[in-house]
PDB file of C-alpha atoms in Angstrom:
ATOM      1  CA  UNK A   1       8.761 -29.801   3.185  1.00  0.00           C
ATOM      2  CA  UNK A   2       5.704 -28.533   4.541  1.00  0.00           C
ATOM      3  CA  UNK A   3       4.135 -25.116   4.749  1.00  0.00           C
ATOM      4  CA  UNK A   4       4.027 -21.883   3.152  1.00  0.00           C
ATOM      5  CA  UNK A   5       6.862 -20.072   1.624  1.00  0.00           C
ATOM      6  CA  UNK A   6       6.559 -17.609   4.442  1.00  0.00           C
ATOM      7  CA  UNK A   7       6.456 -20.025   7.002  1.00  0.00           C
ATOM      8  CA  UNK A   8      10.066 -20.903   5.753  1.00  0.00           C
ATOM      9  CA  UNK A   9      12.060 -18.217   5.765  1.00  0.00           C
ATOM     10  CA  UNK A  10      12.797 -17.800   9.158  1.00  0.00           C
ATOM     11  CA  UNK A  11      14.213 -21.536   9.414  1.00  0.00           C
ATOM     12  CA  UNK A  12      16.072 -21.189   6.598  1.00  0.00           C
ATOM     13  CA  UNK A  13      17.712 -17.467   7.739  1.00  0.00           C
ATOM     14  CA  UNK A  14      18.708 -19.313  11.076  1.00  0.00           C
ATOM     15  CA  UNK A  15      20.230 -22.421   9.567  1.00  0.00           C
ATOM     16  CA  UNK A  16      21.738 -20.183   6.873  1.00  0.00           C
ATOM     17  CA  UNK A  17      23.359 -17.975   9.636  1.00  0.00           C
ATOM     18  CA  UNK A  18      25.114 -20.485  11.168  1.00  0.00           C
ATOM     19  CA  UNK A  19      26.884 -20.927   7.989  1.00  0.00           C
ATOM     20  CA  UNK A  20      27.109 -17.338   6.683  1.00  0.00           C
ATOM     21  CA  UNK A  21      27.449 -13.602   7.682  1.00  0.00           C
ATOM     22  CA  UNK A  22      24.027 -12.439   5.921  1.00  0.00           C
ATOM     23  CA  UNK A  23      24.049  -8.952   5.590  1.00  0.00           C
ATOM     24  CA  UNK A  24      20.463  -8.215   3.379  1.00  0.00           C
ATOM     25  CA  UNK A  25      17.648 -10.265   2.768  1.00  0.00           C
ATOM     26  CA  UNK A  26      15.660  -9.485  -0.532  1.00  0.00           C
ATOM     27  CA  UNK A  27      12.287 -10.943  -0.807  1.00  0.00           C
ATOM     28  CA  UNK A  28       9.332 -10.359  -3.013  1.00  0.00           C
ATOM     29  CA  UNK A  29       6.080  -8.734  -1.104  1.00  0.00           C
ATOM     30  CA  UNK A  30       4.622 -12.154  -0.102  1.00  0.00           C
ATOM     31  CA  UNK A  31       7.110 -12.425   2.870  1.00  0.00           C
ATOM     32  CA  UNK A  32       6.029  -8.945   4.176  1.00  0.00           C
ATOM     33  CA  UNK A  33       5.534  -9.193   8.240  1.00  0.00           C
ATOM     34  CA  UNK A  34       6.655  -8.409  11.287  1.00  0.00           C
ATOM     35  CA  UNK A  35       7.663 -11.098  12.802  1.00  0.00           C
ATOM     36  CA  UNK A  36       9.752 -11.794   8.735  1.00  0.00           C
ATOM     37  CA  UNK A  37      11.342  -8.352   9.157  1.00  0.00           C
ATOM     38  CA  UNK A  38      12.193  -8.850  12.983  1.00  0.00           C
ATOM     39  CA  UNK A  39      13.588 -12.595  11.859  1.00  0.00           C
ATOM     40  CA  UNK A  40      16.264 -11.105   8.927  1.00  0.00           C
ATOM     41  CA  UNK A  41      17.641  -8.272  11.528  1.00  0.00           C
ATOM     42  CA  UNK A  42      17.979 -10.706  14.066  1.00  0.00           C
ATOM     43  CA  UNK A  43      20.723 -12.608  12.284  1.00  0.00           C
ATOM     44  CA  UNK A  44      22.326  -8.926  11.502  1.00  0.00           C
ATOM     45  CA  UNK A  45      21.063  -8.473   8.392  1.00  0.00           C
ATOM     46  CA  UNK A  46      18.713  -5.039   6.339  1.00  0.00           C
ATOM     47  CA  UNK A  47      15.388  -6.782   5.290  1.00  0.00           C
ATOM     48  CA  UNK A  48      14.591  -5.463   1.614  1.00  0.00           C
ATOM     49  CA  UNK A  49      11.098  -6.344   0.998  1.00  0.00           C
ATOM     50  CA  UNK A  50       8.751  -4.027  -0.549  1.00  0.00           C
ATOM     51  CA  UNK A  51       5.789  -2.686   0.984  1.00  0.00           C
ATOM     52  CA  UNK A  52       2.258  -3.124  -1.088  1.00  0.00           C
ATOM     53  CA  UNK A  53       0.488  -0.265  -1.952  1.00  0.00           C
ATOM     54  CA  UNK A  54      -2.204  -0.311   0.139  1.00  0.00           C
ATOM     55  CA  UNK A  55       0.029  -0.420   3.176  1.00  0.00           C
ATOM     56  CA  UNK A  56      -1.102   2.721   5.434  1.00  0.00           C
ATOM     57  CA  UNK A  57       1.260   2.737   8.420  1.00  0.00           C
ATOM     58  CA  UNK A  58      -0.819   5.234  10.697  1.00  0.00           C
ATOM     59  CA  UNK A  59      -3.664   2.861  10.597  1.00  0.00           C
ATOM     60  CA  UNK A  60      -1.519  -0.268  10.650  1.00  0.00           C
ATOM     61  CA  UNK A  61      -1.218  -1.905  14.599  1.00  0.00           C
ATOM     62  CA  UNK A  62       2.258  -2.842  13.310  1.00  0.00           C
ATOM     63  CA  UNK A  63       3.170   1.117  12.926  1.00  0.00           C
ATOM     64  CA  UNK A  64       2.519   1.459  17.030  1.00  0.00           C
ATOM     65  CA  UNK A  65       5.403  -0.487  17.738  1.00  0.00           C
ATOM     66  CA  UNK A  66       7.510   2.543  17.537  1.00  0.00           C
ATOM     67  CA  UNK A  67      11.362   1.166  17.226  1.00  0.00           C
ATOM     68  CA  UNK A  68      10.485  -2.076  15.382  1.00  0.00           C
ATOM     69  CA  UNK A  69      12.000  -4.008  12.242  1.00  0.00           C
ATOM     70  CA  UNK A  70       8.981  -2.955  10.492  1.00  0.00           C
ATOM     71  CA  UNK A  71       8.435   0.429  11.065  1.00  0.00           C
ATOM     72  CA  UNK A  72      12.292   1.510  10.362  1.00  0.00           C
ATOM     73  CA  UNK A  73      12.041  -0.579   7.018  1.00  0.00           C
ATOM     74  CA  UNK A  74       8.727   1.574   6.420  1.00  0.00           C
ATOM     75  CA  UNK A  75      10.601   4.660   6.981  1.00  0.00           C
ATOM     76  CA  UNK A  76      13.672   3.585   4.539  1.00  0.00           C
ATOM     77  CA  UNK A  77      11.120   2.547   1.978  1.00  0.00           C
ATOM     78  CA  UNK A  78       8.827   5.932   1.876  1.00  0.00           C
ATOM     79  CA  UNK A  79      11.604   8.464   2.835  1.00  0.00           C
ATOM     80  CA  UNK A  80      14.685   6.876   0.363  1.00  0.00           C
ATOM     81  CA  UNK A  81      12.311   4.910  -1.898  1.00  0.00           C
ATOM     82  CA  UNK A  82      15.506   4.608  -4.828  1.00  0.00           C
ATOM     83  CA  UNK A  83      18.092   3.541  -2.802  1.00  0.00           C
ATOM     84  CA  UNK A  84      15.663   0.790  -1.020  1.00  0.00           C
ATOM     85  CA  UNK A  85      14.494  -1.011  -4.661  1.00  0.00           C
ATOM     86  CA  UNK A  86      18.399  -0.686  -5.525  1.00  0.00           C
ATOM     87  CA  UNK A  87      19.237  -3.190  -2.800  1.00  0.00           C
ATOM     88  CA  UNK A  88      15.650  -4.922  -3.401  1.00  0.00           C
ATOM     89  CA  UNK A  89      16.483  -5.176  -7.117  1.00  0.00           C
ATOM     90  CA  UNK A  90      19.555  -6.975  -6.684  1.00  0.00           C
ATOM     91  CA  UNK A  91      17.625 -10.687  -6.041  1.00  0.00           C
ATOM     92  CA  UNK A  92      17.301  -9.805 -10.308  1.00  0.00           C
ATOM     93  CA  UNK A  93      20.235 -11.248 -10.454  1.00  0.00           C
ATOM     94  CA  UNK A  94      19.595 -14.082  -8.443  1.00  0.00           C
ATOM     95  CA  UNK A  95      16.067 -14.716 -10.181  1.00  0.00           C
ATOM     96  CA  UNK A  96      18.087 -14.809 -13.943  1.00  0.00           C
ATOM     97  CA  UNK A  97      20.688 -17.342 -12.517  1.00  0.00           C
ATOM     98  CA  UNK A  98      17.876 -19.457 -11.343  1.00  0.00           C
ATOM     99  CA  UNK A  99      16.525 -19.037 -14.941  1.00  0.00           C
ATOM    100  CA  UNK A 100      19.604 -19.804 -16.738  1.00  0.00           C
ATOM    101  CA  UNK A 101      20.172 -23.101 -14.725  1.00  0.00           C
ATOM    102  CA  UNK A 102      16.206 -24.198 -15.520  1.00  0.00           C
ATOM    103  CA  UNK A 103      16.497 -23.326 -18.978  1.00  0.00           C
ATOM    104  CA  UNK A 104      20.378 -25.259 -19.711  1.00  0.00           C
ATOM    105  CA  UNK A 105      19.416 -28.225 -16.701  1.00  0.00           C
ATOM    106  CA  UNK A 106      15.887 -28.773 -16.734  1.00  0.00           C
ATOM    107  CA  UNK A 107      13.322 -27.057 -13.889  1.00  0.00           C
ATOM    108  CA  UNK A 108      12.482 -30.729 -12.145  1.00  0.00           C
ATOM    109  CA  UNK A 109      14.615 -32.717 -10.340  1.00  0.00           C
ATOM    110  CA  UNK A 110      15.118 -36.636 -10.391  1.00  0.00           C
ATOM    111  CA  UNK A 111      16.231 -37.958  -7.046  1.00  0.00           C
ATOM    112  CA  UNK A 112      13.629 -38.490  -4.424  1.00  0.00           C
ATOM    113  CA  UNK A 113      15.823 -38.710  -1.240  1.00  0.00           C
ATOM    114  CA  UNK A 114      15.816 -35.125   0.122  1.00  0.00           C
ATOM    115  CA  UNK A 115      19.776 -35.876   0.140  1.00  0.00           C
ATOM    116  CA  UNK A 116      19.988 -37.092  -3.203  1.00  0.00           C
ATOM    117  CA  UNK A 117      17.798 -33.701  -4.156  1.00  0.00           C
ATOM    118  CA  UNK A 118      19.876 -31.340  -1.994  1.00  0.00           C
ATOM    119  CA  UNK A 119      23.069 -32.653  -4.422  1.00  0.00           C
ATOM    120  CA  UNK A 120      21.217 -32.768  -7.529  1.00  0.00           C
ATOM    121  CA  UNK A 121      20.567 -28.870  -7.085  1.00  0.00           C
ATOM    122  CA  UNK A 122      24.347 -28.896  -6.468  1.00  0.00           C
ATOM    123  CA  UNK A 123      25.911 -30.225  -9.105  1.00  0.00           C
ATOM    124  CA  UNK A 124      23.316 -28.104 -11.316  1.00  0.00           C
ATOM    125  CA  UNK A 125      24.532 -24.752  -9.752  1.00  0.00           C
ATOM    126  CA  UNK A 126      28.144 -26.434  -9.949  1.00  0.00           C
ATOM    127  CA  UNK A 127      27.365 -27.126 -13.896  1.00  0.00           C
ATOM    128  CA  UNK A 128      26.483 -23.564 -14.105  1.00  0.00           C
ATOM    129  CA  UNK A 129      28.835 -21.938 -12.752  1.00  0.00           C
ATOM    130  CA  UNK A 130      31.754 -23.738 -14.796  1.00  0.00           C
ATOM    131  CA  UNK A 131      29.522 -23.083 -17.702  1.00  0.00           C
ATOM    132  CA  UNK A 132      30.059 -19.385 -16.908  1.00  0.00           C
ATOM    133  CA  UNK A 133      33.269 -19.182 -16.659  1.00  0.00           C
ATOM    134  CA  UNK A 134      34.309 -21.257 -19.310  1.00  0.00           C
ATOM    135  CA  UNK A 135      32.051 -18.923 -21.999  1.00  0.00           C
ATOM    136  CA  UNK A 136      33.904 -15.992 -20.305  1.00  0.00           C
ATOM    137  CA  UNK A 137      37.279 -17.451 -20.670  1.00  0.00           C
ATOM    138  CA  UNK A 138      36.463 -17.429 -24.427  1.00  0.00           C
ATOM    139  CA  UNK A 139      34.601 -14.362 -24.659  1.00  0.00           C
ATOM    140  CA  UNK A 140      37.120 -12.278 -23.123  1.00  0.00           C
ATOM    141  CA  UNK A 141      40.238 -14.081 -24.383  1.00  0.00           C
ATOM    142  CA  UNK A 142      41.430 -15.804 -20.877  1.00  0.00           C
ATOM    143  CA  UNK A 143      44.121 -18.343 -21.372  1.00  0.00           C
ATOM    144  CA  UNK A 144      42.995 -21.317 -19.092  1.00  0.00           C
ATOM    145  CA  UNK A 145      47.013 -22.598 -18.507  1.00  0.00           C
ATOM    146  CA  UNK A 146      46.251 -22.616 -14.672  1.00  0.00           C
ATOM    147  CA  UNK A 147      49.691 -22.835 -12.648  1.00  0.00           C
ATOM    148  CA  UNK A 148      51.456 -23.651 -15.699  1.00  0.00           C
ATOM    149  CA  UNK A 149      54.582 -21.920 -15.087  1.00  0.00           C
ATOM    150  CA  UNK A 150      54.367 -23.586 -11.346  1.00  0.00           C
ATOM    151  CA  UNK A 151      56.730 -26.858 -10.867  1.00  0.00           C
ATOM    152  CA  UNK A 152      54.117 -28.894  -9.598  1.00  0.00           C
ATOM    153  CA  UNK A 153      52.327 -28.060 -12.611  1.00  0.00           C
ATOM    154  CA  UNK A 154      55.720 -29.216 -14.526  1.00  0.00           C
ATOM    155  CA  UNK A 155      56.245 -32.478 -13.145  1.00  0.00           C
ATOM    156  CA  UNK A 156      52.841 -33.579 -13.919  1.00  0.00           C
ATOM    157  CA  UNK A 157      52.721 -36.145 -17.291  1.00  0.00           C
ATOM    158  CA  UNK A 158      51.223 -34.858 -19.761  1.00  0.00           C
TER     159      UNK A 158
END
């Protein structure tokens, strides 16, 4: 794919929607803009993307717009600055899974079909996340006997 990181989110927030009820969007300070903010509330969901520091909203022609995406997420961001980076700070989380997967799978990818790609990412989230929960089964002492006790479970040979 083409184009800028910013150029990309508001594709992918549409396609995603269609799929999912998205209620936040965190992003880092590079996908600060109007038309970014207006884009994540028009599939229903808070925008939580910092503002920089040099952002004066008095001065700013995006300020004037009075009721707009960017001038209520302003507001939220200088008036209840904590509770704002809490929700922002939750894409942490998201940034360490991506980590994990890099650092256990690799940070390339093989396939050159954008299909073959698209399922290569897959089954590398899929690895992780069984890779999770099997080092929390043992961690915290979970017995794996899934539907043991169930007759289906019974009747098949061992």
């Amino acid at each position: 794919m083409d184009g800028s990181r910013h150029e990309l989110l508001q594709p992918l927030l549409e396609d995603t929607a269609t799929r999912f009820a998205i209620a936040e969007v965190s992003a880092d300070k590079a996908y600060l803009s109007k038309s970014n903010l207006t884009a994540v509330e028009a599939v229903g969901a808070t925008p939580f993307v910092p503002f920089k520091t040099n952002t004066i909203p008095a001065q700013s022609s995006l300020f004037k717009g009075g009721d707009s995406a960017w001038t209520r997420m302003y507001h939220y961001f200088a008036y209840n600055r904590e509770e704002f980076l809490n929700h922002y700070h939750r894409r942490s989380n998201v940034e360490t899974v991506f980590s994990m997967i890099k650092s256990k799978f690799g940070d390339s990818i093989r396939s050159k079909d954008d299909v073959a790609q698209v399922n290569e990412v897959l089954c590398k989230v899929l690895c992780h996340n069984l890779s999770v929960l099997i080092h929390c089964a043992h961690a915290f002492g979970i017995d794996p006997a899934f539907c043991a006790g169930s007759s289906v479970a019974q009747e098949v040979p061992a």
